[in-house]
């Protein structure tokens, strides 16, 4: 037996389909879209920064199923104006002060259009050489602009890569640090490395961050298979501007060593989300080096400021770091998503993430002539 919904669907199917957008219509709609974008920025101050809607508002305005036939572009843009815009929080409004700055710019928007035009899938060099090589070159530019040590440049063992977010940067750093630590522990087992021994070594590892570190640090350790107790969250205090105390880090390390644990990772922050705290990199770095800890610096929030000579001192001591990340999509007027991640020795990262099925094999990759960024990301 047919239902009223079936009848509606049959009726819709009997209507002439909306013609596919051809090149000429795309050109016309593209001009219209740029006008829409420009008009939005001209009137952005007129919108309340925070969306004035209740949870579930959109479900009441849209159908339960996708339309059988496509709708006209005019109808779609009318929906954007009447249904979507009321639920948009305007992060780019000059009246928006929550969380952190997330600015884009007109050149960035045009660049997004160009990227969408090519629609490159750049997981390895051979898929689009220009994509990989441009990323390598621009990340080297950024490293030089920040005055990062040469070990972070692509000409050596290190290099930079664009991650989707600082959270992803921290995850891959934890995986790289874990790979290094387990590799060192493995080398102690002269008679082979059983699965049981590997589980025991994994359980012995312990890491450190401050209570102001972004929640992505804790999530990264969850993703990497660690128990919550394996991440020591060190308290901070107002008199230190909520920065991590080097003495507290060293005391925690010594305490864990005495308990038979293996300290392997410390995450420092330059610009915490809650308090904009800056950990003392130059003091934490030597401690990490002394105890052979993987030292990650998460400068997602404030790293862009360090491009300015007057703020570069905030990352003094970065030479001790094994990895460093910051977000151009916050202060550099680059649209989401763009988190720059730099690593001194990419071997540990590749060891943690590289899998090469037959369909990805190619001469350039196997000869080691190129960088394949698929091995640097999740």
Short mmCIF file of C-alpha atoms in Angstrom, two decimals, residues 281-291 295 317 320:
data_model
loop_
_atom_site.label_atom_id
_atom_site.label_comp_id
_atom_site.label_asym_id
_atom_site.label_seq_id
_atom_site.Cartn_x
_atom_site.Cartn_y
_atom_site.Cartn_z
CA UNK A 281 60.15 27.24 27.06
CA UNK A 282 63.78 28.15 27.72
CA UNK A 283 63.60 26.59 31.21
CA UNK A 284 61.50 23.55 30.36
CA UNK A 285 63.59 22.62 27.33
CA UNK A 286 66.80 21.72 29.21
CA UNK A 287 64.77 19.55 31.62
CA UNK A 288 63.21 17.68 28.68
CA UNK A 289 66.67 17.20 27.18
CA UNK A 290 68.21 15.98 30.44
CA UNK A 291 65.58 13.26 30.82
CA UNK A 295 59.34 18.09 23.91
CA UNK A 317 64.31 27.80 23.85
CA UNK A 320 65.11 22.14 22.59
#
